[in-house]
Coordinates of C-alpha atoms and ligand atoms in Angstrom, one line a residue:
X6 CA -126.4 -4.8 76.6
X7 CA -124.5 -4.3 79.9
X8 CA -126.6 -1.8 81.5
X9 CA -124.4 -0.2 84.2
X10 CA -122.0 0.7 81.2
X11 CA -120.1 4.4 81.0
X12 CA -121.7 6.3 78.1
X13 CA -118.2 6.6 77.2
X14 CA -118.0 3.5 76.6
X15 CA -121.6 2.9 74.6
X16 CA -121.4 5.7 72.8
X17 CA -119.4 4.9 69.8
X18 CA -122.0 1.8 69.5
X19 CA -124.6 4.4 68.5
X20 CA -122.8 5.7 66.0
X21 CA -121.9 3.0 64.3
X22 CA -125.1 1.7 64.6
X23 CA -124.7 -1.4 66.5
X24 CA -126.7 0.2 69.7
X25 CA -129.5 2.7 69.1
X26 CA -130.8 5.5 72.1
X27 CA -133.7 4.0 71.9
X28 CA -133.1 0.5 72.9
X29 CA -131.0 2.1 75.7
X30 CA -133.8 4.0 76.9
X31 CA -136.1 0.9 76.8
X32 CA -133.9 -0.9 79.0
X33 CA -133.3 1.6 81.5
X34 CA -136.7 1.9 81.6
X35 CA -137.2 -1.7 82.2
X36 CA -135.0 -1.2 85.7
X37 CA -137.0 1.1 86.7
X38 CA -140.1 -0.7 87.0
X39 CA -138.2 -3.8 88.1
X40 CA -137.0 -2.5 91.2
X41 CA -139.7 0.2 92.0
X42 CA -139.0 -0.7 95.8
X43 CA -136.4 1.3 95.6
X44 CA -138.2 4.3 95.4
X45 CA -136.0 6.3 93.1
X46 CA -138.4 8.2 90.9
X47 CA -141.3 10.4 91.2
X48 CA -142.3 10.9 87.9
X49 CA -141.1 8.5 85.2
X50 CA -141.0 10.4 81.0
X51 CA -142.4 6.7 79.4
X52 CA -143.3 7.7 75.8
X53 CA -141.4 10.9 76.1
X54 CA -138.1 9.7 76.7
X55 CA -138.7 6.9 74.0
X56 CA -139.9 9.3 71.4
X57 CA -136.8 11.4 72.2
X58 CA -134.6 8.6 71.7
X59 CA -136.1 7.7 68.4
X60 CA -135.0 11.7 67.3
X61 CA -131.9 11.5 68.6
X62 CA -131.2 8.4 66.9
X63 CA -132.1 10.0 63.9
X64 CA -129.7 13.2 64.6
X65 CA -127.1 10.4 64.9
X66 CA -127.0 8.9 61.4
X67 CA -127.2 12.0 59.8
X68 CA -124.5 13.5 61.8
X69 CA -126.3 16.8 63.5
X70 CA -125.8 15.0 67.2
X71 CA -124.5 16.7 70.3
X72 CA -121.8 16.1 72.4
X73 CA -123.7 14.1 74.9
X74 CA -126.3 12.1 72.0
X75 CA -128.3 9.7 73.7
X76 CA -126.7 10.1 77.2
X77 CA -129.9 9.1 79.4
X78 CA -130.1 11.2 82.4
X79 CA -132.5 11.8 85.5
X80 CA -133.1 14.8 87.0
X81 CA -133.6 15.5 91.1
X82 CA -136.9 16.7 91.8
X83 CA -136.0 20.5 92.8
X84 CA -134.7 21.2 89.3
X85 CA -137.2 22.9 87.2
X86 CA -138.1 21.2 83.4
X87 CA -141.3 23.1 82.1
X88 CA -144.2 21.8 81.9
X89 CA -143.5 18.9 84.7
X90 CA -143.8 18.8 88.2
X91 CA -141.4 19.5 90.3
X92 CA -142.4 18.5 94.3
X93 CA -139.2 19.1 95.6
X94 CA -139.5 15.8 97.9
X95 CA -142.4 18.0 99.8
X96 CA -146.2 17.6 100.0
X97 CA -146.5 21.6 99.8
X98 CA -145.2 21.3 96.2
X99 CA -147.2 18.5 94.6
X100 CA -149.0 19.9 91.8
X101 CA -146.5 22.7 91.1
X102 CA -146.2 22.8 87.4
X103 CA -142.4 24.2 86.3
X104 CA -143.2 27.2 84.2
X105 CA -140.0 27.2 82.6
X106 CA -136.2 25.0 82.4
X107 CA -133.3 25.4 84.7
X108 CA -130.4 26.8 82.9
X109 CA -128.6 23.1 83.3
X110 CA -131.4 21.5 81.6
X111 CA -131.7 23.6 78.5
X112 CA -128.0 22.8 77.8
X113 CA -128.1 19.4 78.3
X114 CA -131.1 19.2 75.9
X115 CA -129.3 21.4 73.7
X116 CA -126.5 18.8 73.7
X117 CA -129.0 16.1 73.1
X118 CA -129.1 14.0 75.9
X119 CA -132.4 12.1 76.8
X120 CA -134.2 13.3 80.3
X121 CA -136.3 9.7 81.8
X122 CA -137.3 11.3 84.7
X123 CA -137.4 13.2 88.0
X124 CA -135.9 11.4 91.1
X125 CA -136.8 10.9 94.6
X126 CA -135.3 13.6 97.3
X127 CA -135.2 14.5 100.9
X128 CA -137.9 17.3 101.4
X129 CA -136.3 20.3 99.7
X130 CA -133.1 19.0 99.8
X131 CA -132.6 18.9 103.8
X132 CA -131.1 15.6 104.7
X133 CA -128.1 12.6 104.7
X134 CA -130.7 9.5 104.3
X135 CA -133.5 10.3 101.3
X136 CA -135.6 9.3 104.4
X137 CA -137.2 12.8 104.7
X138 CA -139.3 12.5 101.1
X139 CA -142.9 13.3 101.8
X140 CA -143.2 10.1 99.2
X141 CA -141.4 8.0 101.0
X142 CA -137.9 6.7 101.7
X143 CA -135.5 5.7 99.0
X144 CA -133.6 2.1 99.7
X145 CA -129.8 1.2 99.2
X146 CA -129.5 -1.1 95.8
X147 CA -127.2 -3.5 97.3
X148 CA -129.3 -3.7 101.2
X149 CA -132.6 -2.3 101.0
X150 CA -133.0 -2.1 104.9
X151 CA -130.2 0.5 104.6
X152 CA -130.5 4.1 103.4
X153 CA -128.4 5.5 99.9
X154 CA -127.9 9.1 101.6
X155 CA -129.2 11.9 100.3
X156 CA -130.0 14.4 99.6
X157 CA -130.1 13.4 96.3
X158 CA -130.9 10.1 97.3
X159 CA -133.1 9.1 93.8
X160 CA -130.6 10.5 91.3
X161 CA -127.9 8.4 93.3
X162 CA -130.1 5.0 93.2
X163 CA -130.8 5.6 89.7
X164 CA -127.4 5.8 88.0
X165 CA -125.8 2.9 90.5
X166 CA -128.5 0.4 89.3
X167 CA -128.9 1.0 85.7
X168 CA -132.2 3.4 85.5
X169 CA -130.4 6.1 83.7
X170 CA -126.4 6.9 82.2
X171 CA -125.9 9.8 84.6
X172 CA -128.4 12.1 86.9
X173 CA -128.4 15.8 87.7
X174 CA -128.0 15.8 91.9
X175 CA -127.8 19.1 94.4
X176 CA -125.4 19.9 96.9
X177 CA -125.5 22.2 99.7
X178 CA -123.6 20.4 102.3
X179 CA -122.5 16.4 100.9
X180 CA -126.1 15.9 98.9
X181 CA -124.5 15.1 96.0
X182 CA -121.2 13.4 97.5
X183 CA -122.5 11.5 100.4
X184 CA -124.9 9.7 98.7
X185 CA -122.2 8.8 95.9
X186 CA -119.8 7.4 98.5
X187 CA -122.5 4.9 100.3
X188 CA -123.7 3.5 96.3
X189 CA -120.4 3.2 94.9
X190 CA -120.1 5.8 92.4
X191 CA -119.3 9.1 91.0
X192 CA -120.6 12.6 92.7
X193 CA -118.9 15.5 91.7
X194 CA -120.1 18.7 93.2
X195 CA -118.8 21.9 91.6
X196 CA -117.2 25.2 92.1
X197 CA -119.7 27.7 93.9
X198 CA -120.4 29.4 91.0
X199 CA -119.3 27.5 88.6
X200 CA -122.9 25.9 87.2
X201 CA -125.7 28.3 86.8
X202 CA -128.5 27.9 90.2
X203 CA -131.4 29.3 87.2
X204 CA -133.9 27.3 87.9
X205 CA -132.9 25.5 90.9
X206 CA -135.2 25.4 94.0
X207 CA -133.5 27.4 96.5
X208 CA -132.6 25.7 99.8
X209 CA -129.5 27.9 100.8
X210 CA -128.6 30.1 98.6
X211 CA -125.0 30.7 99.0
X212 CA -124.1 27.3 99.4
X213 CA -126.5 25.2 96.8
X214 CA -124.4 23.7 93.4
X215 CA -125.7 21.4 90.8
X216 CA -123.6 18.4 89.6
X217 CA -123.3 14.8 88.1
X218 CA -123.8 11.5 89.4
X219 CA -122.0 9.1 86.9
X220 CA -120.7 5.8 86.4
X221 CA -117.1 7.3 86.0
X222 CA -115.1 10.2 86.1
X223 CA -115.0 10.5 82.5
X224 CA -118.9 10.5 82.1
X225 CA -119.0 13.3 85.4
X226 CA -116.4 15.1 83.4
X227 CA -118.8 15.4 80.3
X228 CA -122.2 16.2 81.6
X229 CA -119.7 18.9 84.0
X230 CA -118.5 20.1 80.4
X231 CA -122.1 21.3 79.0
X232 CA -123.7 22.7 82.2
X233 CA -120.7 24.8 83.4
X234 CA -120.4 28.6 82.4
X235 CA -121.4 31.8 83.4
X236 CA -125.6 32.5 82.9
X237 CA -127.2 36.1 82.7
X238 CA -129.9 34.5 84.8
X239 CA -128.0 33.7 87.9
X240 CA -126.0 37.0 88.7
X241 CA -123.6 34.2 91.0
X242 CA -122.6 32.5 88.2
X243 CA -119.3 33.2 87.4
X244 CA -116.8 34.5 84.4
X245 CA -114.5 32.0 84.5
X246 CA -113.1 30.5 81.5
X247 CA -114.3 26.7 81.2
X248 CA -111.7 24.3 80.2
X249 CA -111.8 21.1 78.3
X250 CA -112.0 18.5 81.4
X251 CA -112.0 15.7 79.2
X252 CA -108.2 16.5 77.2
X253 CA -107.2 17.2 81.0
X254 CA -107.3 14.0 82.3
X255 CA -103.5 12.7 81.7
X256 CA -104.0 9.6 83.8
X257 CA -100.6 10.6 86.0
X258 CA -100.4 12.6 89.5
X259 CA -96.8 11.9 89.2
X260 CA -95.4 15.4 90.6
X261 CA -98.7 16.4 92.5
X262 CA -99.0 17.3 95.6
X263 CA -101.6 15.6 97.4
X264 CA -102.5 16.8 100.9
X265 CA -104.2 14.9 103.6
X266 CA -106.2 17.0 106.5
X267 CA -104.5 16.0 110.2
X268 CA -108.2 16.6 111.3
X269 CA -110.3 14.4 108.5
X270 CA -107.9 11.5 109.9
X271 CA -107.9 11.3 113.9
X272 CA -108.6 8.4 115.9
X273 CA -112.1 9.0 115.5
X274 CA -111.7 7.7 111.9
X275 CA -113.7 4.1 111.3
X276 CA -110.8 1.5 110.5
X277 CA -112.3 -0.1 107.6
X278 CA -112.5 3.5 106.1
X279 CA -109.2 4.0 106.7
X280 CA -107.4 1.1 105.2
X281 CA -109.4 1.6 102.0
X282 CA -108.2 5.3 101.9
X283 CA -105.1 4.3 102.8
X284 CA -104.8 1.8 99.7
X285 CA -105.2 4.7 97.5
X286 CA -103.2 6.9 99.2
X287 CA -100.6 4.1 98.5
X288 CA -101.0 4.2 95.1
X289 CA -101.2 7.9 94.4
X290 CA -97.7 7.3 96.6
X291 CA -96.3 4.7 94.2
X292 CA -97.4 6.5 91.2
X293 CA -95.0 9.7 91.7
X294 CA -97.5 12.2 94.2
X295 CA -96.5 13.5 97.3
X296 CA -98.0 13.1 100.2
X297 CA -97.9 16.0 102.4
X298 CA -100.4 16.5 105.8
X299 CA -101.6 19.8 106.1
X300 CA -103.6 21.6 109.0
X301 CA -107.7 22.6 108.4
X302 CA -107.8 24.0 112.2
X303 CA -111.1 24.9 112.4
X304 CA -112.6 21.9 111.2
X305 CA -114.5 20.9 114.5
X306 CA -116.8 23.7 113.8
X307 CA -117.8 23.1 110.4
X308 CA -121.1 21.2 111.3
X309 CA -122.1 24.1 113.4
X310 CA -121.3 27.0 111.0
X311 CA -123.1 25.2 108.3
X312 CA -126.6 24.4 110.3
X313 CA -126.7 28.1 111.6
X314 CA -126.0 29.5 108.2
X315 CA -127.7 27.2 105.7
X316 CA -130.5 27.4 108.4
X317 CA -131.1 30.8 108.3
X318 CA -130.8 31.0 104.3
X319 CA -133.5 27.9 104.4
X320 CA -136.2 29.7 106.8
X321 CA -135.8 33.2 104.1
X322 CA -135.8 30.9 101.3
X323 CA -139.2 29.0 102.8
X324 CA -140.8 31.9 103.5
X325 CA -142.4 32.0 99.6
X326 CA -144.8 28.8 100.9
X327 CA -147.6 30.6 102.0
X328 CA -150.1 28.8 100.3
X329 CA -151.2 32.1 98.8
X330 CA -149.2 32.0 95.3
X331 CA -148.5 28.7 94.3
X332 CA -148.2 25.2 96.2
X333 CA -150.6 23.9 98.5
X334 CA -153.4 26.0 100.7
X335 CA -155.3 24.2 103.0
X336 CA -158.7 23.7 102.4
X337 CA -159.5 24.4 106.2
X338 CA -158.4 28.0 106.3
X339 CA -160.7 30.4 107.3
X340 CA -158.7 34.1 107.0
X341 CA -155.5 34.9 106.0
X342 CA -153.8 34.3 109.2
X343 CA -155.0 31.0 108.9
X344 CA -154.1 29.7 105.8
X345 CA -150.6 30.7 106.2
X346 CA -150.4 28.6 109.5
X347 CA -152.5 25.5 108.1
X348 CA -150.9 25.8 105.0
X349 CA -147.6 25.6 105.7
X350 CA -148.1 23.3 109.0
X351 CA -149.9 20.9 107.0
X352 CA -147.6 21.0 103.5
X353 CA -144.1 20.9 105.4
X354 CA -142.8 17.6 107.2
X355 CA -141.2 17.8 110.2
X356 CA -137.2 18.7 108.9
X357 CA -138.0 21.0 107.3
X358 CA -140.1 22.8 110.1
X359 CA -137.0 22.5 112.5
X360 CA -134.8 24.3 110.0
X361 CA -137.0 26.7 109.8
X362 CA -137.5 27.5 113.2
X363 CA -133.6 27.3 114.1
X364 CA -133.2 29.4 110.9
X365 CA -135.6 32.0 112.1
X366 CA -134.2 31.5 115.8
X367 CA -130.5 32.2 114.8
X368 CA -131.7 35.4 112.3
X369 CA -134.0 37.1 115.3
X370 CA -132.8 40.1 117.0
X371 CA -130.6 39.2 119.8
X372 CA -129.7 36.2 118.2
X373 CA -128.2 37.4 115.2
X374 CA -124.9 38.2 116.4
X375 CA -124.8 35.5 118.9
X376 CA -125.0 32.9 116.1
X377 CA -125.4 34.2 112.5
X378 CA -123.2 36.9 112.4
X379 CA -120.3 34.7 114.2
X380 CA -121.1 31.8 111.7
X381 CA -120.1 34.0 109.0
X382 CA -117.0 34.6 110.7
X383 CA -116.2 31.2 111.5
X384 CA -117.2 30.8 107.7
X385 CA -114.6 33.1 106.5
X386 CA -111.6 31.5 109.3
X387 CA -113.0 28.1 107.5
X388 CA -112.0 29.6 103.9
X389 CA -109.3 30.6 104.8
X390 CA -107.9 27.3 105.9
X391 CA -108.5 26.2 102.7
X392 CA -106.9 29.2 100.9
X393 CA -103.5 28.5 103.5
X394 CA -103.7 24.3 102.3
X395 CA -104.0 25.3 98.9
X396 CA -100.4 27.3 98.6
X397 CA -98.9 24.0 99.6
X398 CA -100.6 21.6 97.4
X399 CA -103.2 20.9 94.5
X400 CA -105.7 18.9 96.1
X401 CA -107.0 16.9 99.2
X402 CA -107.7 13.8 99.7
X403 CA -110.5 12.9 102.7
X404 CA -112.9 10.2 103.9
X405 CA -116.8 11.4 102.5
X406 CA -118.5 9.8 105.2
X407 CA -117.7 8.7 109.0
X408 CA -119.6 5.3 108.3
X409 CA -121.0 3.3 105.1
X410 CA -124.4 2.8 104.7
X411 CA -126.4 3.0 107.9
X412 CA -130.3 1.3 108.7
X413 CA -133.4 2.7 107.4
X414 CA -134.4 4.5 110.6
X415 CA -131.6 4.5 112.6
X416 CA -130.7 8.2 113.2
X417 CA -134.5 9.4 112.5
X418 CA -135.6 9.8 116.2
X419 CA -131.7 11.9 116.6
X420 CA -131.0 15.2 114.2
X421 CA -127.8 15.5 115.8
X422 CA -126.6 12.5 114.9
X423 CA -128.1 13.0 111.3
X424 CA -126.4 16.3 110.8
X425 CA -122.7 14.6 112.3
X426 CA -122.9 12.6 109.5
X427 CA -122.0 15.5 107.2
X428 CA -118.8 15.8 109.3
X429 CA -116.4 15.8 106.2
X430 CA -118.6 17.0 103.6
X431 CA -120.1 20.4 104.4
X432 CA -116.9 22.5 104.6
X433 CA -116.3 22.3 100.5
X434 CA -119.8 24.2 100.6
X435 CA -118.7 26.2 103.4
X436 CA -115.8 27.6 101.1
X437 CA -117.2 27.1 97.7
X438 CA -114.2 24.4 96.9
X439 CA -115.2 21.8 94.2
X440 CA -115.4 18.0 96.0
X441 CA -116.2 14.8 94.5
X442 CA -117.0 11.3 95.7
X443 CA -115.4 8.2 93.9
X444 CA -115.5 4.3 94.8
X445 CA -112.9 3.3 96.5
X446 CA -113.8 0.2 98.3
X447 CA -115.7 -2.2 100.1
X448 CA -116.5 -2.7 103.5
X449 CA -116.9 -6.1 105.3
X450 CA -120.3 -6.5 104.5
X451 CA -119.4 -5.8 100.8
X452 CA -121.2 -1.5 100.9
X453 CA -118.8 0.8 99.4
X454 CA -116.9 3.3 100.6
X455 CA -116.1 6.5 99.0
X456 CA -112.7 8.9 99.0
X457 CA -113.5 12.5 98.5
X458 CA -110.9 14.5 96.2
X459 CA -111.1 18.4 97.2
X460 CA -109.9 21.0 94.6
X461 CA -109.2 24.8 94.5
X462 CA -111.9 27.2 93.7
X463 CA -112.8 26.4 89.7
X464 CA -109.9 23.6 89.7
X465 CA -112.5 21.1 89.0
X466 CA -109.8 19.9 86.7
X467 CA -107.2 18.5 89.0
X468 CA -109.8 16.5 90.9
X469 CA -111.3 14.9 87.6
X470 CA -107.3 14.5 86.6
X471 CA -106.9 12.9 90.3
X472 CA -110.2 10.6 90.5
X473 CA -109.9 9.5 86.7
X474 CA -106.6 8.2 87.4
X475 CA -107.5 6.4 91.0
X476 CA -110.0 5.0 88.8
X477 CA -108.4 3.4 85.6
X478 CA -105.2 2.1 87.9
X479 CA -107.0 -0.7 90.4
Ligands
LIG512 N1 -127.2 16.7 104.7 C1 -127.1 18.1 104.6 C2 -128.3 18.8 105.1 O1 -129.2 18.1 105.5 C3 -126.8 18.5 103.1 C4 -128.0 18.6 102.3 C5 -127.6 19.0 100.9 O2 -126.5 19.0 100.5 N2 -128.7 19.3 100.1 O3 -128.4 20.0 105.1

């Protein structure tokens, strides 16, 4: 069994029998207790997933099966599945039992794919490393002294080395393309609205989306397929039509026009990261697109928009840890005073205690319109960019991250230059454009490097169209 196969590919083995979802489930399983060191998972479903498997198998040969029967998948660790814990990467959260599913989760079940477990994650999602887990650090498959991003640094390890077909990731600022681009595969992060939040551990609300890690564009395409629509439980979901993404692919971009950002591709752009991007750019080229440069002029202050805003959202989003309702309370508290204060100094690392302190810094009177209320502005001037690119052509192409794979450690002891390295992913969150990560090359020392497609709002389409085709003509 090749293990780092597309489920597109395996899939019509299980129906004729020649494969079964439960052998597939054994074997992923098998990775993941082979390479533990990598840190990916925080709880593993054992005897679950297998007994799943064994229904779905059954569902298969009589013909009742889903649309995604026995696609394995793991799920990040701020996505609610009831009955399991869900940490959220922090202490504060240990024991916290999910009382109920995410909306994404009760579709994919309801399409019958097979859940093997929740995945390692920066504390509550803030990070560019996986480094800021209260469980510890997840490792890069290919160099384990280097990190795999983040923040959904566990869903990302687990698809690139076999543990599982595809994985649920988050994204509020390049969590779910960042990490993509440094393992060498597929992170699509949707349409701000597009995939129902229900169930999803708020970071910040206005820019969190959930979306696929996959093998290929195809698979992203799929799991995309069943957790996108509009949901009565999140009131920012929105009522716009789903198409089939699938049908869509036509495998040309002859005709398209493709723009490239002046901005994403100034000298300060790593050389190696350009000649991969620019092999691609060749192709689309050869292959009937046209390249066109546009303008994004106020991309230098994207970074600083999105850590005021996302910020603020964090600390009001925080504010529920009290150690009162659920989550850790500190056994040393003595009044209630107290056990807020020990509780939350005590269950939160030190990330997430910055954010919330620049969060509640930026939100304070005096502050406010100093730095929140302009962020929104620059916000808006940011959209708008986007809205001007988008009347000359269908999609962009950009670089995902300023560097591949960088050392465990390395920018711990320096947020700033942590939060730079979110330089060309945060302003798709920023505007609520769809973005994706695909593989695109190689460096010297053989880590990949990613190419990031950006779409118009809800044209998650033209990207898939795009990124399939970049993948099926190397
Ligand atoms: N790296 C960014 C941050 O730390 C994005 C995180 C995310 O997308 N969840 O905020």
């Amino acid at each position: 069994m090749n293990i780092l196969e597309s489920y597109d590919s395996y899939s019509g083995r299980l129906v004729t029998g020649e494969e079964t979802v439960e052998g597939r489930v054994g074997a992923y399983l098998s990775i993941i207790s082979a390479r533990k060191n990598l840190n990916a998972f925080l709880s593993v479903f054992n005897e679950e997933s297998l007994e799943r498997a064994r229904g779905i198998d059954r569902k298969i040969k009589n013909g009742s099966a889903g649309s995604l029967a026995g696609m394995v998948i793991a799920v990040k660790d701020v996505l609610c599945m009831k009955g399991k814990i869900t940490t959220c990467g922090s202490k504060i959260l240990e024991k916290y039992e999910s009382i109920y599913d995410a909306t994404v989760i009760k579709k994919l079940y309801d399409a019958d794919a097979v859940f093997i477990g929740k995945t390692n994650m920066d504390e509550f999602a803030m990070g560019s490393s996986g480094e800021n887990s209260a469980y510890g650090a997840t490792k890069h498959p290919i160099d384990e002294t280097r990190v795999p991003g983040g923040s959904s640094s566990g869903s990302c390890v687990a698809v690139a080395t076999g543990m599982a077909t595809a994985s649920l990731g988050t994204d509020t600022g390049g969590s779910i393309r960042q990490p993509a681009g440094l393992c060498g595969i597929v992170g699509l992060k949707p349409t701000y609205g597009r995939v129902s939040r229900y169930g999803l551990v708020a970071f910040a609300s206005s820019f969190d989306q959930i979306g696929p890690f996959a093998r290929t564009v195809r698979d992203a395409a799929r799991v995309l397929q069943v957790i996108a629509g509009r949901d009565v439980n999140d009131s920012t979901s929105a009522h716009v039509d789903v198409p089939d993404y699938v049908s869509g692919m036509k495998r040309s971009v002859k005709g398209m026009r493709i723009g490239l950002p002046k901005e994403y591709f100034s000298d300060a752009l790593n050389s190696e990261i350009r000649a991969v991007l620019q092999k691609k750019i060749d192709t689309l080229k050869s292959a009937g697109a046209e390249i066109v440069e546009i303008s994004l002029p106020n991309s230098e202050h994207t970074i600083s928009a999105y850590y005021i805003l996302a910020t603020a959202e964090a600390s009001s989003n925080l504010a529920r840890y009290d150690g009162a309702r659920y989550g850790y309370r500190s056994p040393q508290s003595k009044d209630l005073q107290s056990m807020y204060v020990r509780s939350r100094s005590e269950g939160f690392g030190e990330e997430v205690k910055r954010r919330i302190m620049l969060g509640t810094y930026v939100l304070s009177s005096g502050y406010y319109d100093a730095y929140y209320r302009k962020a929104q502005q620059v916000r808006r001037l940011i959209q708008n960019d986007f809205t001007e690119a988008f009347k000359h052509v269908d999609c962009l192409v950009t670089p995902i991250s300023p560097t591949s794979a960088f050392k465990l450690g390395e920018k711990m002891d320096d947020p700033l230059q942590m939060y730079l390295n979110d330089i060309y992913t945060v302003s798709a969150n920023l505007a609520g454009i769809p973005g994706m990560s695909i593989p695109a090359g190689t460096d010297k020392d053989g880590l990949p490097i990613g190419i990031q497609l950006l779409g118009k709002q809800f044209d998650e389409a033209t990207i898939l169209n795009v990124g399939d085709f970049l993948e099926t003509v190397n």
